[in-house]
Every structure is written in structure tokens, then in C-alpha cells.
PDB file of C-alpha atoms in Angstrom:
ATOM      1  CA  MET E 713      38.450   2.322 -34.548  1.00  0.00           C
ATOM      2  CA  ARG E 714      38.023   1.235 -30.945  1.00  0.00           C
ATOM      3  CA  SER E 715      40.860  -1.589 -31.826  1.00  0.00           C
ATOM      4  CA  MET E 716      42.794   0.824 -33.611  1.00  0.00           C
ATOM      5  CA  ARG E 717      42.909   3.187 -30.424  1.00  0.00           C
ATOM      6  CA  SER E 718      43.570   0.000 -27.993  1.00  0.00           C
ATOM      7  CA  LEU E 719      46.741  -1.082 -30.314  1.00  0.00           C
ATOM      8  CA  TRP E 720      48.152   2.415 -29.971  1.00  0.00           C
ATOM      9  CA  VAL E 721      47.834   2.027 -26.197  1.00  0.00           C
ATOM     10  CA  LEU E 722      49.875  -1.254 -26.168  1.00  0.00           C
ATOM     11  CA  VAL E 723      52.396   0.712 -28.501  1.00  0.00           C
ATOM     12  CA  LEU E 724      52.722   3.556 -26.342  1.00  0.00           C
ATOM     13  CA  CYS E 725      53.042   1.714 -22.775  1.00  0.00           C
ATOM     14  CA  GLY E 726      55.444  -0.948 -24.420  1.00  0.00           C
ATOM     15  CA  MET E 727      57.278   1.802 -26.159  1.00  0.00           C
ATOM     16  CA  PHE E 728      57.766   3.925 -22.364  1.00  0.00           C
ATOM     17  CA  GLY E 729      57.774   0.553 -20.422  1.00  0.00           C
ATOM     18  CA  GLY E 730      54.664   1.772 -18.591  1.00  0.00           C
ATOM     19  CA  THR E 731      51.698   0.014 -17.309  1.00  0.00           C
ATOM     20  CA  PHE E 732      47.982   0.332 -17.544  1.00  0.00           C
ATOM     21  CA  SER E 733      44.823  -1.080 -16.620  1.00  0.00           C
ATOM     22  CA  ILE E 734      42.009  -1.264 -18.803  1.00  0.00           C
ATOM     23  CA  SER E 735      38.786   0.471 -17.291  1.00  0.00           C
ATOM     24  CA  ALA E 736      35.264   0.577 -19.408  1.00  0.00           C
ATOM     25  CA  THR E 737      33.323   3.798 -19.082  1.00  0.00           C
ATOM     26  CA  ALA E 738      30.160   4.967 -20.840  1.00  0.00           C
ATOM     27  CA  ALA E 739      32.178   6.851 -23.299  1.00  0.00           C
ATOM     28  CA  ASP E 740      34.265   3.774 -24.264  1.00  0.00           C
ATOM     29  CA  ASP E 741      31.272   2.532 -26.019  1.00  0.00           C
ATOM     30  CA  GLU E 742      30.704   4.897 -29.045  1.00  0.00           C
ATOM     31  CA  GLY E 743      30.141   2.229 -31.580  1.00  0.00           C
ATOM     32  CA  GLY E 744      27.780   0.126 -29.317  1.00  0.00           C
ATOM     33  CA  GLU E 745      29.662  -2.889 -28.538  1.00  0.00           C
ATOM     34  CA  PHE E 746      28.665  -3.396 -25.004  1.00  0.00           C
ATOM     35  CA  LYS E 747      24.993  -2.610 -26.089  1.00  0.00           C
ATOM     36  CA  LYS E 748      25.297  -5.089 -28.873  1.00  0.00           C
ATOM     37  CA  ILE E 749      26.703  -7.745 -26.450  1.00  0.00           C
ATOM     38  CA  LEU E 750      23.365  -7.093 -23.902  1.00  0.00           C
ATOM     39  CA  LYS E 751      21.149  -7.426 -26.982  1.00  0.00           C
ATOM     40  CA  GLN E 752      22.730 -10.475 -28.358  1.00  0.00           C
ATOM     41  CA  ASN E 753      22.343 -12.287 -24.858  1.00  0.00           C
ATOM     42  CA  ASP E 754      18.474 -11.019 -24.282  1.00  0.00           C
ATOM     43  CA  CYS E 755      19.693  -8.791 -21.269  1.00  0.00           C
ATOM     44  CA  PHE E 756      17.305  -6.229 -22.374  1.00  0.00           C
ATOM     45  CA  LYS E 757      14.358  -8.548 -21.820  1.00  0.00           C
ATOM     46  CA  CYS E 758      14.558  -7.534 -18.173  1.00  0.00           C
ATOM     47  CA  HIS E 759      16.942  -4.617 -18.072  1.00  0.00           C
ATOM     48  CA  ALA E 760      17.519  -1.080 -19.849  1.00  0.00           C
ATOM     49  CA  ILE E 761      19.984   1.570 -19.615  1.00  0.00           C
ATOM     50  CA  ASP E 762      17.604   3.985 -17.883  1.00  0.00           C
ATOM     51  CA  LYS E 763      14.485   2.330 -16.881  1.00  0.00           C
ATOM     52  CA  THR E 764      13.454  -0.470 -14.615  1.00  0.00           C
ATOM     53  CA  LYS E 765      11.747  -3.390 -16.417  1.00  0.00           C
ATOM     54  CA  LYS E 766      11.484  -6.674 -14.869  1.00  0.00           C
ATOM     55  CA  GLY E 767      14.683  -6.263 -13.154  1.00  0.00           C
ATOM     56  CA  PRO E 768      16.765  -2.735 -12.202  1.00  0.00           C
ATOM     57  CA  SER E 769      18.014  -0.368 -14.785  1.00  0.00           C
ATOM     58  CA  TYR E 770      21.783  -0.376 -15.608  1.00  0.00           C
ATOM     59  CA  LYS E 771      21.924   2.964 -14.127  1.00  0.00           C
ATOM     60  CA  LYS E 772      19.970   2.097 -10.738  1.00  0.00           C
ATOM     61  CA  ILE E 773      22.539  -0.747 -10.601  1.00  0.00           C
ATOM     62  CA  ALA E 774      25.441   1.700 -10.956  1.00  0.00           C
ATOM     63  CA  ALA E 775      24.125   4.022  -8.554  1.00  0.00           C
ATOM     64  CA  LYS E 776      23.858   1.261  -6.098  1.00  0.00           C
ATOM     65  CA  TYR E 777      27.336   0.278  -6.175  1.00  0.00           C
ATOM     66  CA  LYS E 778      28.573   4.122  -6.426  1.00  0.00           C
ATOM     67  CA  GLY E 779      32.060   4.024  -4.487  1.00  0.00           C
ATOM     68  CA  LYS E 780      31.702   0.208  -4.069  1.00  0.00           C
ATOM     69  CA  GLU E 781      32.779  -0.742  -7.317  1.00  0.00           C
ATOM     70  CA  ALA E 782      34.735  -3.613  -6.546  1.00  0.00           C
ATOM     71  CA  GLU E 783      31.595  -5.200  -4.675  1.00  0.00           C
ATOM     72  CA  GLY E 784      29.313  -4.417  -7.523  1.00  0.00           C
ATOM     73  CA  GLU E 785      31.909  -5.926 -10.324  1.00  0.00           C
ATOM     74  CA  GLU E 786      32.032  -9.272  -7.940  1.00  0.00           C
ATOM     75  CA  LYS E 787      28.516  -9.387  -7.643  1.00  0.00           C
ATOM     76  CA  MET E 788      27.408  -8.770 -11.358  1.00  0.00           C
ATOM     77  CA  LEU E 789      30.163 -11.271 -12.582  1.00  0.00           C
ATOM     78  CA  LYS E 790      28.584 -13.710 -10.156  1.00  0.00           C
ATOM     79  CA  ASN E 791      25.248 -12.989 -11.704  1.00  0.00           C
ATOM     80  CA  ILE E 792      25.917 -13.334 -15.345  1.00  0.00           C
ATOM     81  CA  THR E 793      28.307 -16.241 -15.476  1.00  0.00           C
ATOM     82  CA  THR E 794      26.802 -18.502 -12.442  1.00  0.00           C
ATOM     83  CA  GLY E 795      22.920 -17.700 -12.881  1.00  0.00           C
ATOM     84  CA  PRO E 796      22.013 -17.785  -9.321  1.00  0.00           C
ATOM     85  CA  LYS E 797      18.447 -17.032  -8.351  1.00  0.00           C
ATOM     86  CA  VAL E 798      17.590 -12.888  -8.008  1.00  0.00           C
ATOM     87  CA  LYS E 799      14.681 -11.305  -6.492  1.00  0.00           C
ATOM     88  CA  LEU E 800      12.912  -9.166  -9.201  1.00  0.00           C
ATOM     89  CA  ASP E 801      11.421  -5.600  -8.369  1.00  0.00           C
ATOM     90  CA  ASP E 802       8.234  -6.985  -8.378  1.00  0.00           C
ATOM     91  CA  GLY E 803       9.049  -9.509  -5.547  1.00  0.00           C
ATOM     92  CA  THR E 804       9.224 -12.743  -7.558  1.00  0.00           C
ATOM     93  CA  GLU E 805      12.414 -14.924  -7.836  1.00  0.00           C
ATOM     94  CA  GLU E 806      14.077 -16.303 -11.183  1.00  0.00           C
ATOM     95  CA  GLU E 807      17.478 -17.776 -12.333  1.00  0.00           C
ATOM     96  CA  HIS E 808      19.686 -15.026 -13.639  1.00  0.00           C
ATOM     97  CA  LYS E 809      20.528 -15.479 -17.177  1.00  0.00           C
ATOM     98  CA  ILE E 810      24.047 -16.679 -17.594  1.00  0.00           C
ATOM     99  CA  ILE E 811      25.919 -14.666 -20.595  1.00  0.00           C
ATOM    100  CA  ASP E 812      27.649 -15.829 -23.603  1.00  0.00           C
ATOM    101  CA  ILE E 813      30.894 -14.786 -23.200  1.00  0.00           C
ATOM    102  CA  THR E 814      33.998 -16.753 -21.505  1.00  0.00           C
ATOM    103  CA  ASP E 815      36.847 -14.429 -21.930  1.00  0.00           C
ATOM    104  CA  GLN E 816      37.233 -12.843 -18.342  1.00  0.00           C
ATOM    105  CA  ALA E 817      38.976  -9.635 -19.408  1.00  0.00           C
ATOM    106  CA  GLU E 818      35.659  -9.173 -21.841  1.00  0.00           C
ATOM    107  CA  LEU E 819      33.088  -9.873 -18.840  1.00  0.00           C
ATOM    108  CA  LYS E 820      34.893  -7.292 -16.712  1.00  0.00           C
ATOM    109  CA  LYS E 821      35.088  -4.546 -19.130  1.00  0.00           C
ATOM    110  CA  LEU E 822      31.508  -5.097 -19.903  1.00  0.00           C
ATOM    111  CA  VAL E 823      30.365  -5.323 -16.060  1.00  0.00           C
ATOM    112  CA  ARG E 824      32.660  -1.849 -15.498  1.00  0.00           C
ATOM    113  CA  TRP E 825      30.995  -0.310 -18.689  1.00  0.00           C
ATOM    114  CA  ILE E 826      27.524  -0.825 -16.437  1.00  0.00           C
ATOM    115  CA  LEU E 827      28.911   0.500 -13.586  1.00  0.00           C
ATOM    116  CA  SER E 828      30.121   3.492 -15.409  1.00  0.00           C
ATOM    117  CA  LEU E 829      26.615   4.955 -16.314  1.00  0.00           C
TER     118      LEU E 829
END
């Protein structure tokens, strides 16, 4: 269903010569696509949508970058693609896991979804 909707957006934009930008919101995860990616990459080992675990909740991360989404996007992309040391809520440090996605557009959609929570 999601891919069909995306196809129609492309078709309509092509027909009317318009431009568009892809933005992901919490409503875009109707089928659980982003949650599935997070689960496959063991992200829920340290994070949850709305409660603190080893790391902050995704809603807490979104709140931290409210109004500063570009900064949040940059920071999150760095964390999930380069695996830097991160400080956990308990004060310990560990290397952040590198997510198993190489498509930059998909990574950005995932990060934008998290920031929309």
C-alpha cells in the first residue's frame, strides 16, 4: 500500500511538473516498516519508542531536537552510520551500533520518522 501511494505521488508530480520532498512522519509507519527496520537492527535493545532503556527513548530524542530537526538528523545519521562512542543515561559509554542500511534516502526517512514522534 505504501509503495503504491509513493508511486502515485511520483506520477502526479511528473504530470504537473511539480517538485516534492520526502518527509517521514509517525503516521507514515502504518505498516510498521520503520519499527521492523529498528527491530532487525537490534535498536530496541537499547531504545524504545516511549520509554528509556539503556539509551533514550525515540520520543525523548525527538523532543530534544524539536525545532532543530536538521541538527538532530545530522547527529542521528552520524550515530547510526559511523558507530561513535555514545554516553548512556547511566553514565557509561559504548560504541553505537551501525545500522544495516546503505541507502542514504532510506536512512534519512528512518531518522525523520524518529524525529517526528
